[in-house]
mmCIF file with all atom_site columns, C-alpha atoms in Angstrom:
data_model
loop_
_atom_site.group_PDB
_atom_site.id
_atom_site.type_symbol
_atom_site.label_atom_id
_atom_site.label_alt_id
_atom_site.label_comp_id
_atom_site.label_asym_id
_atom_site.label_entity_id
_atom_site.label_seq_id
_atom_site.pdbx_PDB_ins_code
_atom_site.Cartn_x
_atom_site.Cartn_y
_atom_site.Cartn_z
_atom_site.occupancy
_atom_site.B_iso_or_equiv
_atom_site.pdbx_formal_charge
_atom_site.auth_seq_id
_atom_site.auth_comp_id
_atom_site.auth_asym_id
_atom_site.auth_atom_id
_atom_site.pdbx_PDB_model_num
ATOM 1   C CA . UNK A 1 1   ? 0.000   0.000   0.000  1.00 47.00 ? 1   UNK A CA 1
ATOM 2   C CA . UNK A 1 2   ? 1.351   3.400   -0.917 1.00 50.00 ? 2   UNK A CA 1
ATOM 3   C CA . UNK A 1 3   ? 1.050   6.542   1.220  1.00 51.00 ? 3   UNK A CA 1
ATOM 4   C CA . UNK A 1 4   ? -1.565  7.804   -1.263 1.00 48.00 ? 4   UNK A CA 1
ATOM 5   C CA . UNK A 1 5   ? -3.694  4.706   -0.585 1.00 55.00 ? 5   UNK A CA 1
ATOM 6   C CA . UNK A 1 6   ? -3.417  5.280   3.164  1.00 56.00 ? 6   UNK A CA 1
ATOM 7   C CA . UNK A 1 7   ? -4.573  8.894   2.890  1.00 56.00 ? 7   UNK A CA 1
ATOM 8   C CA . UNK A 1 8   ? -7.686  7.839   0.995  1.00 58.00 ? 8   UNK A CA 1
ATOM 9   C CA . UNK A 1 9   ? -8.640  5.276   3.666  1.00 66.00 ? 9   UNK A CA 1
ATOM 10  C CA . UNK A 1 10  ? -8.529  7.519   6.737  1.00 64.00 ? 10  UNK A CA 1
ATOM 11  C CA . UNK A 1 11  ? -12.335 7.765   6.774  1.00 75.00 ? 11  UNK A CA 1
ATOM 12  C CA . UNK A 1 12  ? -12.645 3.956   6.739  1.00 81.00 ? 12  UNK A CA 1
ATOM 13  C CA . UNK A 1 13  ? -13.766 2.715   10.193 1.00 86.00 ? 13  UNK A CA 1
ATOM 14  C CA . UNK A 1 14  ? -12.008 -0.599  9.608  1.00 87.00 ? 14  UNK A CA 1
ATOM 15  C CA . UNK A 1 15  ? -8.662  0.804   8.465  1.00 91.00 ? 15  UNK A CA 1
ATOM 16  C CA . UNK A 1 16  ? -5.940  0.059   11.080 1.00 88.00 ? 16  UNK A CA 1
ATOM 17  C CA . UNK A 1 17  ? -4.651  3.607   11.363 1.00 89.00 ? 17  UNK A CA 1
ATOM 18  C CA . UNK A 1 18  ? -3.629  3.780   15.037 1.00 94.00 ? 18  UNK A CA 1
ATOM 19  C CA . UNK A 1 19  ? -0.562  2.371   16.754 1.00 94.00 ? 19  UNK A CA 1
ATOM 20  C CA . UNK A 1 20  ? -0.940  0.744   20.134 1.00 95.00 ? 20  UNK A CA 1
ATOM 21  C CA . UNK A 1 21  ? 0.591   3.759   21.873 1.00 96.00 ? 21  UNK A CA 1
ATOM 22  C CA . UNK A 1 22  ? -1.705  6.208   20.128 1.00 96.00 ? 22  UNK A CA 1
ATOM 23  C CA . UNK A 1 23  ? -4.756  3.982   20.709 1.00 96.00 ? 23  UNK A CA 1
ATOM 24  C CA . UNK A 1 24  ? -3.971  3.732   24.444 1.00 97.00 ? 24  UNK A CA 1
ATOM 25  C CA . UNK A 1 25  ? -3.486  7.495   24.612 1.00 96.00 ? 25  UNK A CA 1
ATOM 26  C CA . UNK A 1 26  ? -6.780  8.179   22.844 1.00 95.00 ? 26  UNK A CA 1
ATOM 27  C CA . UNK A 1 27  ? -8.644  5.817   25.193 1.00 95.00 ? 27  UNK A CA 1
ATOM 28  C CA . UNK A 1 28  ? -6.886  7.079   28.300 1.00 96.00 ? 28  UNK A CA 1
ATOM 29  C CA . UNK A 1 29  ? -5.740  3.576   29.161 1.00 95.00 ? 29  UNK A CA 1
ATOM 30  C CA . UNK A 1 30  ? -2.579  1.501   29.092 1.00 96.00 ? 30  UNK A CA 1
ATOM 31  C CA . UNK A 1 31  ? -1.097  -0.627  26.365 1.00 96.00 ? 31  UNK A CA 1
ATOM 32  C CA . UNK A 1 32  ? -1.485  -3.548  28.763 1.00 96.00 ? 32  UNK A CA 1
ATOM 33  C CA . UNK A 1 33  ? -5.249  -3.034  28.721 1.00 97.00 ? 33  UNK A CA 1
ATOM 34  C CA . UNK A 1 34  ? -5.245  -3.253  24.927 1.00 96.00 ? 34  UNK A CA 1
ATOM 35  C CA . UNK A 1 35  ? -3.146  -6.413  25.100 1.00 95.00 ? 35  UNK A CA 1
ATOM 36  C CA . UNK A 1 36  ? -5.558  -7.905  27.665 1.00 96.00 ? 36  UNK A CA 1
ATOM 37  C CA . UNK A 1 37  ? -8.664  -7.338  25.531 1.00 96.00 ? 37  UNK A CA 1
ATOM 38  C CA . UNK A 1 38  ? -6.725  -8.764  22.602 1.00 94.00 ? 38  UNK A CA 1
ATOM 39  C CA . UNK A 1 39  ? -5.871  -11.873 24.634 1.00 94.00 ? 39  UNK A CA 1
ATOM 40  C CA . UNK A 1 40  ? -9.570  -12.131 25.586 1.00 93.00 ? 40  UNK A CA 1
ATOM 41  C CA . UNK A 1 41  ? -10.270 -12.072 21.823 1.00 92.00 ? 41  UNK A CA 1
ATOM 42  C CA . UNK A 1 42  ? -12.521 -9.048  22.029 1.00 95.00 ? 42  UNK A CA 1
ATOM 43  C CA . UNK A 1 43  ? -10.513 -7.347  19.302 1.00 94.00 ? 43  UNK A CA 1
ATOM 44  C CA . UNK A 1 44  ? -7.736  -8.610  17.076 1.00 93.00 ? 44  UNK A CA 1
ATOM 45  C CA . UNK A 1 45  ? -5.500  -5.781  15.931 1.00 92.00 ? 45  UNK A CA 1
ATOM 46  C CA . UNK A 1 46  ? -3.856  -6.057  12.565 1.00 92.00 ? 46  UNK A CA 1
ATOM 47  C CA . UNK A 1 47  ? -0.091  -6.139  12.428 1.00 92.00 ? 47  UNK A CA 1
ATOM 48  C CA . UNK A 1 48  ? 2.138   -3.776  10.475 1.00 88.00 ? 48  UNK A CA 1
ATOM 49  C CA . UNK A 1 49  ? 4.921   -5.119  8.281  1.00 89.00 ? 49  UNK A CA 1
ATOM 50  C CA . UNK A 1 50  ? 7.195   -4.700  11.314 1.00 90.00 ? 50  UNK A CA 1
ATOM 51  C CA . UNK A 1 51  ? 4.839   -6.722  13.542 1.00 90.00 ? 51  UNK A CA 1
ATOM 52  C CA . UNK A 1 52  ? 3.401   -3.771  15.497 1.00 92.00 ? 52  UNK A CA 1
ATOM 53  C CA . UNK A 1 53  ? -0.268  -3.789  16.509 1.00 94.00 ? 53  UNK A CA 1
ATOM 54  C CA . UNK A 1 54  ? -2.516  -1.399  14.578 1.00 95.00 ? 54  UNK A CA 1
ATOM 55  C CA . UNK A 1 55  ? -6.089  -0.508  15.567 1.00 95.00 ? 55  UNK A CA 1
ATOM 56  C CA . UNK A 1 56  ? -9.076  0.750   13.595 1.00 95.00 ? 56  UNK A CA 1
ATOM 57  C CA . UNK A 1 57  ? -11.628 3.289   14.796 1.00 94.00 ? 57  UNK A CA 1
ATOM 58  C CA . UNK A 1 58  ? -14.171 0.476   15.066 1.00 93.00 ? 58  UNK A CA 1
ATOM 59  C CA . UNK A 1 59  ? -11.813 -1.450  17.358 1.00 95.00 ? 59  UNK A CA 1
ATOM 60  C CA . UNK A 1 60  ? -11.215 1.676   19.424 1.00 96.00 ? 60  UNK A CA 1
ATOM 61  C CA . UNK A 1 61  ? -14.972 2.060   19.980 1.00 95.00 ? 61  UNK A CA 1
ATOM 62  C CA . UNK A 1 62  ? -15.139 -1.541  21.230 1.00 96.00 ? 62  UNK A CA 1
ATOM 63  C CA . UNK A 1 63  ? -12.114 -0.968  23.458 1.00 97.00 ? 63  UNK A CA 1
ATOM 64  C CA . UNK A 1 64  ? -13.713 2.204   24.848 1.00 97.00 ? 64  UNK A CA 1
ATOM 65  C CA . UNK A 1 65  ? -16.848 0.222   25.755 1.00 97.00 ? 65  UNK A CA 1
ATOM 66  C CA . UNK A 1 66  ? -14.684 -2.398  27.491 1.00 97.00 ? 66  UNK A CA 1
ATOM 67  C CA . UNK A 1 67  ? -12.862 0.306   29.403 1.00 97.00 ? 67  UNK A CA 1
ATOM 68  C CA . UNK A 1 68  ? -16.185 1.813   30.497 1.00 97.00 ? 68  UNK A CA 1
ATOM 69  C CA . UNK A 1 69  ? -17.326 -1.536  31.908 1.00 97.00 ? 69  UNK A CA 1
ATOM 70  C CA . UNK A 1 70  ? -13.973 -2.184  33.611 1.00 97.00 ? 70  UNK A CA 1
ATOM 71  C CA . UNK A 1 71  ? -13.959 1.321   35.085 1.00 97.00 ? 71  UNK A CA 1
ATOM 72  C CA . UNK A 1 72  ? -17.376 0.521   36.581 1.00 97.00 ? 72  UNK A CA 1
ATOM 73  C CA . UNK A 1 73  ? -15.971 -2.556  38.321 1.00 98.00 ? 73  UNK A CA 1
ATOM 74  C CA . UNK A 1 74  ? -16.616 -5.347  35.818 1.00 97.00 ? 74  UNK A CA 1
ATOM 75  C CA . UNK A 1 75  ? -13.738 -7.838  35.504 1.00 96.00 ? 75  UNK A CA 1
ATOM 76  C CA . UNK A 1 76  ? -12.071 -7.574  32.101 1.00 95.00 ? 76  UNK A CA 1
ATOM 77  C CA . UNK A 1 77  ? -13.037 -11.114 31.024 1.00 95.00 ? 77  UNK A CA 1
ATOM 78  C CA . UNK A 1 78  ? -16.685 -10.446 31.909 1.00 96.00 ? 78  UNK A CA 1
ATOM 79  C CA . UNK A 1 79  ? -16.600 -7.065  30.154 1.00 97.00 ? 79  UNK A CA 1
ATOM 80  C CA . UNK A 1 80  ? -15.328 -8.722  26.984 1.00 96.00 ? 80  UNK A CA 1
ATOM 81  C CA . UNK A 1 81  ? -18.048 -11.388 27.164 1.00 96.00 ? 81  UNK A CA 1
ATOM 82  C CA . UNK A 1 82  ? -20.745 -8.744  27.719 1.00 97.00 ? 82  UNK A CA 1
ATOM 83  C CA . UNK A 1 83  ? -19.602 -6.803  24.657 1.00 97.00 ? 83  UNK A CA 1
ATOM 84  C CA . UNK A 1 84  ? -19.509 -9.945  22.521 1.00 95.00 ? 84  UNK A CA 1
ATOM 85  C CA . UNK A 1 85  ? -23.052 -10.830 23.624 1.00 96.00 ? 85  UNK A CA 1
ATOM 86  C CA . UNK A 1 86  ? -24.268 -7.281  22.989 1.00 95.00 ? 86  UNK A CA 1
ATOM 87  C CA . UNK A 1 87  ? -22.826 -7.462  19.486 1.00 93.00 ? 87  UNK A CA 1
ATOM 88  C CA . UNK A 1 88  ? -24.480 -10.841 18.834 1.00 96.00 ? 88  UNK A CA 1
ATOM 89  C CA . UNK A 1 89  ? -27.822 -9.513  20.066 1.00 97.00 ? 89  UNK A CA 1
ATOM 90  C CA . UNK A 1 90  ? -27.573 -6.447  17.846 1.00 96.00 ? 90  UNK A CA 1
ATOM 91  C CA . UNK A 1 91  ? -26.812 -8.637  14.823 1.00 97.00 ? 91  UNK A CA 1
ATOM 92  C CA . UNK A 1 92  ? -29.729 -10.980 15.607 1.00 97.00 ? 92  UNK A CA 1
ATOM 93  C CA . UNK A 1 93  ? -32.098 -8.019  15.925 1.00 97.00 ? 93  UNK A CA 1
ATOM 94  C CA . UNK A 1 94  ? -30.853 -6.630  12.611 1.00 96.00 ? 94  UNK A CA 1
ATOM 95  C CA . UNK A 1 95  ? -31.426 -9.973  10.893 1.00 97.00 ? 95  UNK A CA 1
ATOM 96  C CA . UNK A 1 96  ? -34.906 -10.317 12.418 1.00 97.00 ? 96  UNK A CA 1
ATOM 97  C CA . UNK A 1 97  ? -35.866 -6.869  11.144 1.00 96.00 ? 97  UNK A CA 1
ATOM 98  C CA . UNK A 1 98  ? -34.548 -7.808  7.692  1.00 95.00 ? 98  UNK A CA 1
ATOM 99  C CA . UNK A 1 99  ? -36.573 -11.044 7.676  1.00 95.00 ? 99  UNK A CA 1
ATOM 100 C CA . UNK A 1 100 ? -39.705 -9.163  8.772  1.00 94.00 ? 100 UNK A CA 1
ATOM 101 C CA . UNK A 1 101 ? -39.299 -6.624  5.975  1.00 93.00 ? 101 UNK A CA 1
ATOM 102 C CA . UNK A 1 102 ? -38.759 -9.392  3.422  1.00 93.00 ? 102 UNK A CA 1
ATOM 103 C CA . UNK A 1 103 ? -41.757 -11.314 4.727  1.00 91.00 ? 103 UNK A CA 1
ATOM 104 C CA . UNK A 1 104 ? -43.968 -8.205  4.729  1.00 90.00 ? 104 UNK A CA 1
ATOM 105 C CA . UNK A 1 105 ? -43.010 -7.315  1.171  1.00 89.00 ? 105 UNK A CA 1
ATOM 106 C CA . UNK A 1 106 ? -43.564 -10.917 -0.020 1.00 86.00 ? 106 UNK A CA 1
ATOM 107 C CA . UNK A 1 107 ? -46.979 -11.132 1.681  1.00 82.00 ? 107 UNK A CA 1
ATOM 108 C CA . UNK A 1 108 ? -48.490 -7.603  1.788  1.00 76.00 ? 108 UNK A CA 1
ATOM 109 C CA . UNK A 1 109 ? -51.979 -8.767  2.888  1.00 72.00 ? 109 UNK A CA 1
ATOM 110 C CA . UNK A 1 110 ? -50.601 -10.395 6.062  1.00 60.00 ? 110 UNK A CA 1
ATOM 111 C CA . UNK A 1 111 ? -48.873 -7.135  7.047  1.00 53.00 ? 111 UNK A CA 1
ATOM 112 C CA . UNK A 1 112 ? -52.161 -5.203  6.993  1.00 55.00 ? 112 UNK A CA 1
#
């Protein structure tokens, strides 16, 4: 990837634009916290060519949610599990809404 490619992807939520140090600074946490949520498999940072962890904005939002739960006294493993379950619930609700819309459009008389 060239520097020009990188510049064009800065608005991409999934682009791994942040180093571990910068991510920790932005979240107001430690690099150890980021390693811990990585070990708990809440987020999996991409690696640079040199092997350094890189985080996306999407991953930073997840990490911020984990930090919020931990700051409120939830053990880190439990916080990670809560976030994973919240994400699964959100996806299931999205799919259910999609199925309802498809069903309603396929059978308009039943929707009335």
